């Protein structure tokens, strides 16, 4: 069942009922000011850091769900309603929500009054803009009241939700004209305030929640709306809000628009006040003046549209399969940009108060956005590398505001160092900007320890090469990619963190997954060395890689698939002798992507085992059989009920690894089958089962062992976005940036007769047309650039600004 449809021309998902299975959200903003907004206008705003600079409040576990946001109330006689249905839940005569690229438009109609609520964050400014257009479609005039309403957060979202003995006394506001200023803590150390404004003078306002809602009222039945209007209340402590009241006489056929904004303003210390207790509003007033008219609003929206059109123009495919095209051209790339902006901080599943930026997460996210914003990818790589330790290991997380490593979690996740090579390699292949390797980057954020980035990569490689266990496989440490496989943790007490309990350096437990990574990204490092003329180093690396590869094929091999690990007792994890957890997806994907066992046939066998043992109709589960009881020696993975999260859930992040692995072996039909099973546009029809947004990936879909098989969770902020983009653009469609040029080597279903791709690469545009006359899955018979044959399949780098035509004939 569907709850809407894709509008491919406008690049929108149009939701046609407010009662989606879960709130379906969008992200507004792509620089410093962000807003999450749901299809019923729920959500919240923050400036840069979702914990420390939260502008509006949101209660994740609220009942009903999603009742804080950017709500507009309409009072039409006795009928009170919202164009987005929440929070009054008054039944609407018509409803739609269009989530587009960086904007959302909600429209509701009731009793011949229609209200259109447009929202976006303008480029280069720290505010959210809203336009509310009210139209009277009745035959008679209407007397209406309109109220916008939002609830301020007292900045630090964590404190805001816990430190009530203080918070209930600190709230402060100023109301002036058509603006409401939220200035809690501005009297002391803060140099910033928030402002809510309208472009018209309201009839009245409220800034105290108690006054607008009523002490025992609720957003579904606000006192001021139901009874006699706003009371010009001024909040002192308790809960500051912004609410305004507009009285409107609307003739038949007439429309009126109201412009609102929510801004974040910083003032230098010396310019904080204009009089004792009166804040300096000059910057806020300038902001309001920038968006005071419909024409200004429209111009800012047009600028936003231009920004996204340009950003997504670097990779465009036309395959004849509209679902595939819309995923690749719009939604998958859009999600990659959102994960770049948010990492794992703020979604409807991530509260914005928890972890900072993940070292491994950020490196992987980069794989999905480096082609769109290479300059910001460069900066990100340098930030990440600065949180590496001198021995090559790394802080597992760092804080975006300070860019400092997070001591609470520390290091010891032994896959982290190799992801830095993965990210840097992707950047080099995309940009050819070798100068990044000469950039001086601190270790442990300590400038006195700075070394060129190349030295960071070297130490990443060396760290793994020198931390091997008794089988010659890399030691796992606290965990590898699978944060929940904690082989050195042994946690017995509830509440202990699986990630930081126990020693970080287990001397025994090994990971076959990291072995695969070491072979894959170690080779990438070796290529970099060769490119730089470091032949001796490259040869030494190749030796170390060969030894680990041999260990993976030997101790890491179980007979029909790759084992997962050896635990702290030296017992196999992910082998046929295990009672549960006999086969895991991760080493099959990573080892085969690395080419391990390709010649011996083990790679093909491993993938066959995945198909036989892990496949389900909704995607590939992470392991089988699921763990049915807690196992001290395995940690968090066995803490989840069977079928959820890492315990045999369909972890969408590593499904594309199997896509890439299948493509590595030339299996185009199977690669595409795996791709399609989790790709949102292809599962739109089962939205009642999947429940999360049908336009973006979720981190996890409940596996076959779960009662809610097929249900998605943790939508939006997941490495799935980057990896699926990589799997479809590079592995299946086969357009691969290389150190020396662009390779086109598709691996597609035999039934696909061809496709075209427009790819921006190092400043030139490659118009690629692929023909598959013989219906093969893999193989390039001929490749022509501007009509001339290119023998080795790699298109040399073209001059910036040029457009070249590339013809690829498969066979
Ligand atoms: C984390 C990743 C991790 C994955 C699997 C995600 O929640 O962000 O870093 O690799 O879970 O455990």
Short mmCIF file of N, CA and C in Angstrom, two decimals, residues 115-198:
data_model
loop_
_atom_site.label_atom_id
_atom_site.label_comp_id
_atom_site.label_asym_id
_atom_site.label_seq_id
_atom_site.Cartn_x
_atom_site.Cartn_y
_atom_site.Cartn_z
N UNK A 115 -5.30 26.10 3.06
CA UNK A 115 -4.10 26.72 3.61
C UNK A 115 -2.89 26.00 3.09
N UNK A 116 -1.96 26.78 2.56
CA UNK A 116 -0.74 26.22 2.01
C UNK A 116 0.40 26.71 2.89
N UNK A 117 1.18 25.78 3.42
CA UNK A 117 2.28 26.11 4.33
C UNK A 117 3.59 25.70 3.69
N UNK A 118 4.37 26.68 3.23
CA UNK A 118 5.64 26.39 2.56
C UNK A 118 6.78 26.65 3.54
N UNK A 119 7.77 25.79 3.55
CA UNK A 119 8.87 25.94 4.50
C UNK A 119 10.20 25.62 3.84
N UNK A 120 11.20 26.43 4.13
CA UNK A 120 12.57 26.11 3.70
C UNK A 120 13.56 26.98 4.47
N UNK A 121 14.82 26.61 4.38
CA UNK A 121 15.90 27.40 4.97
C UNK A 121 16.65 28.03 3.80
N UNK A 122 16.70 29.38 3.75
CA UNK A 122 17.33 30.00 2.59
C UNK A 122 18.84 29.77 2.60
N UNK A 123 19.42 29.80 1.42
CA UNK A 123 20.87 29.64 1.28
C UNK A 123 21.58 30.79 1.99
N UNK A 124 22.61 30.48 2.72
CA UNK A 124 23.48 31.51 3.28
C UNK A 124 22.88 32.31 4.42
N UNK A 125 21.79 31.85 5.01
CA UNK A 125 21.20 32.60 6.11
C UNK A 125 20.78 31.63 7.22
N UNK A 126 20.74 32.16 8.45
CA UNK A 126 20.47 31.29 9.59
C UNK A 126 19.02 31.38 10.04
N UNK A 127 18.12 30.99 9.17
CA UNK A 127 16.72 31.04 9.55
C UNK A 127 15.88 30.05 8.77
N UNK A 128 14.74 29.78 9.34
CA UNK A 128 13.72 28.98 8.68
C UNK A 128 12.65 29.95 8.21
N UNK A 129 12.20 29.81 6.97
CA UNK A 129 11.13 30.68 6.47
C UNK A 129 9.86 29.87 6.27
N UNK A 130 8.75 30.49 6.60
CA UNK A 130 7.45 29.85 6.38
C UNK A 130 6.54 30.85 5.67
N UNK A 131 5.83 30.36 4.68
CA UNK A 131 4.78 31.21 4.09
C UNK A 131 3.47 30.46 4.22
N UNK A 132 2.50 31.13 4.75
CA UNK A 132 1.19 30.52 4.92
C UNK A 132 0.21 31.29 4.06
N UNK A 133 -0.38 30.60 3.09
CA UNK A 133 -1.34 31.27 2.20
C UNK A 133 -2.73 30.70 2.47
N UNK A 134 -3.63 31.61 2.81
CA UNK A 134 -5.00 31.19 3.16
C UNK A 134 -5.92 31.61 2.02
N UNK A 135 -6.72 30.67 1.52
CA UNK A 135 -7.64 31.01 0.42
C UNK A 135 -9.06 30.64 0.80
N UNK A 136 -9.93 31.52 0.46
CA UNK A 136 -11.36 31.27 0.72
C UNK A 136 -12.02 30.79 -0.57
N UNK A 137 -12.41 29.52 -0.57
CA UNK A 137 -13.06 28.99 -1.77
C UNK A 137 -14.57 28.89 -1.62
N UNK A 138 -15.07 29.45 -0.54
CA UNK A 138 -16.52 29.41 -0.31
C UNK A 138 -17.21 30.54 -1.09
N UNK A 139 -18.54 30.54 -1.09
CA UNK A 139 -19.28 31.59 -1.80
C UNK A 139 -19.46 32.82 -0.94
N UNK A 140 -19.22 32.63 0.34
CA UNK A 140 -19.44 33.77 1.25
C UNK A 140 -18.13 34.16 1.92
N UNK A 141 -18.11 35.36 2.47
CA UNK A 141 -16.91 35.82 3.18
C UNK A 141 -16.69 34.94 4.41
N UNK A 142 -15.43 34.85 4.83
CA UNK A 142 -15.09 34.06 6.02
C UNK A 142 -14.39 34.95 7.04
N UNK A 143 -14.77 34.77 8.30
CA UNK A 143 -14.01 35.42 9.38
C UNK A 143 -13.15 34.35 10.01
N UNK A 144 -11.87 34.50 9.87
CA UNK A 144 -10.97 33.44 10.33
C UNK A 144 -9.98 33.99 11.34
N UNK A 145 -9.46 33.06 12.16
CA UNK A 145 -8.33 33.40 13.00
C UNK A 145 -7.20 32.45 12.66
N UNK A 146 -6.00 32.98 12.60
CA UNK A 146 -4.85 32.15 12.28
C UNK A 146 -3.81 32.32 13.37
N UNK A 147 -3.26 31.20 13.83
CA UNK A 147 -2.26 31.24 14.90
C UNK A 147 -1.05 30.39 14.53
N UNK A 148 0.12 30.94 14.35
CA UNK A 148 1.32 30.11 14.29
C UNK A 148 1.79 29.83 15.72
N UNK A 149 2.39 28.67 15.92
CA UNK A 149 2.80 28.30 17.29
C UNK A 149 4.05 27.43 17.26
N UNK A 150 5.03 27.77 18.08
CA UNK A 150 6.16 26.87 18.31
C UNK A 150 6.67 27.05 19.73
N UNK A 151 7.40 26.03 20.19
CA UNK A 151 7.88 26.01 21.57
C UNK A 151 9.40 26.11 21.55
N UNK A 152 9.95 27.08 22.27
CA UNK A 152 11.41 27.23 22.26
C UNK A 152 12.07 26.16 23.13
N UNK A 153 13.29 25.79 22.76
CA UNK A 153 14.12 24.93 23.58
C UNK A 153 15.15 25.84 24.26
N UNK A 154 15.49 25.53 25.51
CA UNK A 154 16.43 26.39 26.22
C UNK A 154 17.87 26.01 25.84
N UNK A 155 18.12 25.95 24.57
CA UNK A 155 19.44 25.78 23.95
C UNK A 155 20.07 24.41 24.07
N UNK A 156 20.50 24.02 25.26
CA UNK A 156 21.15 22.71 25.38
C UNK A 156 20.04 21.67 25.54
N UNK A 157 19.83 20.91 24.49
CA UNK A 157 18.67 20.02 24.46
C UNK A 157 18.71 18.97 25.56
N UNK A 158 19.90 18.57 25.94
CA UNK A 158 20.02 17.56 27.00
C UNK A 158 19.57 18.16 28.33
N UNK A 159 20.11 19.33 28.62
CA UNK A 159 19.77 20.04 29.83
C UNK A 159 18.28 20.40 29.84
N UNK A 160 17.80 20.80 28.69
CA UNK A 160 16.42 21.21 28.54
C UNK A 160 15.45 20.09 28.92
N UNK A 161 15.87 18.87 28.71
CA UNK A 161 14.98 17.75 28.99
C UNK A 161 15.24 17.11 30.33
N UNK A 162 16.15 17.71 31.12
CA UNK A 162 16.45 17.04 32.39
C UNK A 162 16.60 17.98 33.58
N UNK A 163 17.12 19.18 33.36
CA UNK A 163 17.48 20.03 34.51
C UNK A 163 16.36 21.01 34.87
N UNK A 164 15.22 20.46 35.21
CA UNK A 164 14.04 21.31 35.37
C UNK A 164 14.13 22.26 36.57
N UNK A 165 14.83 21.84 37.64
CA UNK A 165 14.92 22.71 38.82
C UNK A 165 15.53 24.06 38.43
N UNK A 166 16.39 24.08 37.41
CA UNK A 166 16.96 25.35 36.95
C UNK A 166 16.10 25.95 35.83
N UNK A 167 15.79 25.08 34.86
CA UNK A 167 15.15 25.59 33.64
C UNK A 167 13.83 26.31 33.87
N UNK A 168 13.08 25.85 34.84
CA UNK A 168 11.76 26.45 35.04
C UNK A 168 11.88 27.89 35.54
N UNK A 169 13.10 28.33 35.86
CA UNK A 169 13.29 29.71 36.30
C UNK A 169 14.09 30.58 35.35
N UNK A 170 14.63 30.01 34.28
CA UNK A 170 15.56 30.81 33.47
C UNK A 170 14.96 31.44 32.23
N UNK A 171 13.83 30.93 31.76
CA UNK A 171 13.29 31.36 30.48
C UNK A 171 13.01 32.87 30.40
N UNK A 172 13.46 33.50 29.33
CA UNK A 172 13.19 34.93 29.14
C UNK A 172 12.89 35.24 27.68
N UNK A 173 12.00 36.18 27.47
CA UNK A 173 11.64 36.59 26.12
C UNK A 173 11.49 38.11 26.07
N UNK A 174 11.46 38.64 24.86
CA UNK A 174 11.03 40.02 24.65
C UNK A 174 10.07 39.98 23.48
N UNK A 175 9.00 40.73 23.57
CA UNK A 175 8.09 40.83 22.43
C UNK A 175 8.16 42.27 21.93
N UNK A 176 8.34 42.42 20.65
CA UNK A 176 8.42 43.78 20.10
C UNK A 176 7.82 43.76 18.71
N UNK A 177 6.74 44.49 18.53
CA UNK A 177 6.09 44.55 17.22
C UNK A 177 5.64 43.17 16.80
N UNK A 178 6.06 42.76 15.60
CA UNK A 178 5.62 41.47 15.09
C UNK A 178 6.65 40.38 15.38
N UNK A 179 7.55 40.65 16.34
CA UNK A 179 8.60 39.66 16.62
C UNK A 179 8.61 39.25 18.09
N UNK A 180 9.01 37.99 18.29
CA UNK A 180 9.17 37.46 19.65
C UNK A 180 10.60 36.95 19.76
N UNK A 181 11.32 37.48 20.74
CA UNK A 181 12.72 37.13 20.90
C UNK A 181 12.88 36.16 22.05
N UNK A 182 13.54 35.06 21.81
CA UNK A 182 13.83 34.12 22.89
C UNK A 182 15.27 34.35 23.35
N UNK A 183 15.40 34.85 24.60
CA UNK A 183 16.73 35.30 25.03
C UNK A 183 17.18 34.63 26.34
N UNK A 184 16.72 33.41 26.57
CA UNK A 184 17.15 32.70 27.78
C UNK A 184 18.68 32.60 27.82
N UNK A 185 19.25 32.94 28.95
CA UNK A 185 20.70 32.89 29.22
C UNK A 185 21.50 33.95 28.45
N UNK A 186 20.82 34.77 27.68
CA UNK A 186 21.53 35.86 26.97
C UNK A 186 22.08 36.86 27.99
N UNK A 187 21.41 36.99 29.16
CA UNK A 187 21.85 37.92 30.19
C UNK A 187 23.23 37.56 30.72
N UNK A 188 23.62 36.27 30.56
CA UNK A 188 24.92 35.88 31.11
C UNK A 188 25.90 35.54 29.99
N UNK A 189 26.13 34.27 29.71
CA UNK A 189 27.26 33.96 28.83
C UNK A 189 26.90 33.79 27.36
N UNK A 190 25.66 33.68 27.05
CA UNK A 190 25.32 33.46 25.64
C UNK A 190 25.40 34.76 24.84
N UNK A 191 25.85 34.64 23.60
CA UNK A 191 25.87 35.80 22.73
C UNK A 191 24.86 35.61 21.59
N UNK A 192 23.88 34.77 21.80
CA UNK A 192 22.92 34.47 20.74
C UNK A 192 21.50 34.38 21.29
N UNK A 193 20.58 34.72 20.42
CA UNK A 193 19.16 34.55 20.74
C UNK A 193 18.42 34.05 19.51
N UNK A 194 17.19 33.63 19.72
CA UNK A 194 16.35 33.21 18.59
C UNK A 194 15.23 34.22 18.42
N UNK A 195 14.74 34.34 17.20
CA UNK A 195 13.63 35.27 16.98
C UNK A 195 12.60 34.62 16.07
N UNK A 196 11.35 34.77 16.46
CA UNK A 196 10.24 34.35 15.60
C UNK A 196 9.55 35.62 15.14
N UNK A 197 9.31 35.72 13.86
CA UNK A 197 8.68 36.97 13.40
C UNK A 197 7.61 36.70 12.36
N UNK A 198 6.83 37.75 12.13
CA UNK A 198 5.84 37.71 11.06
C UNK A 198 5.99 39.00 10.27
#
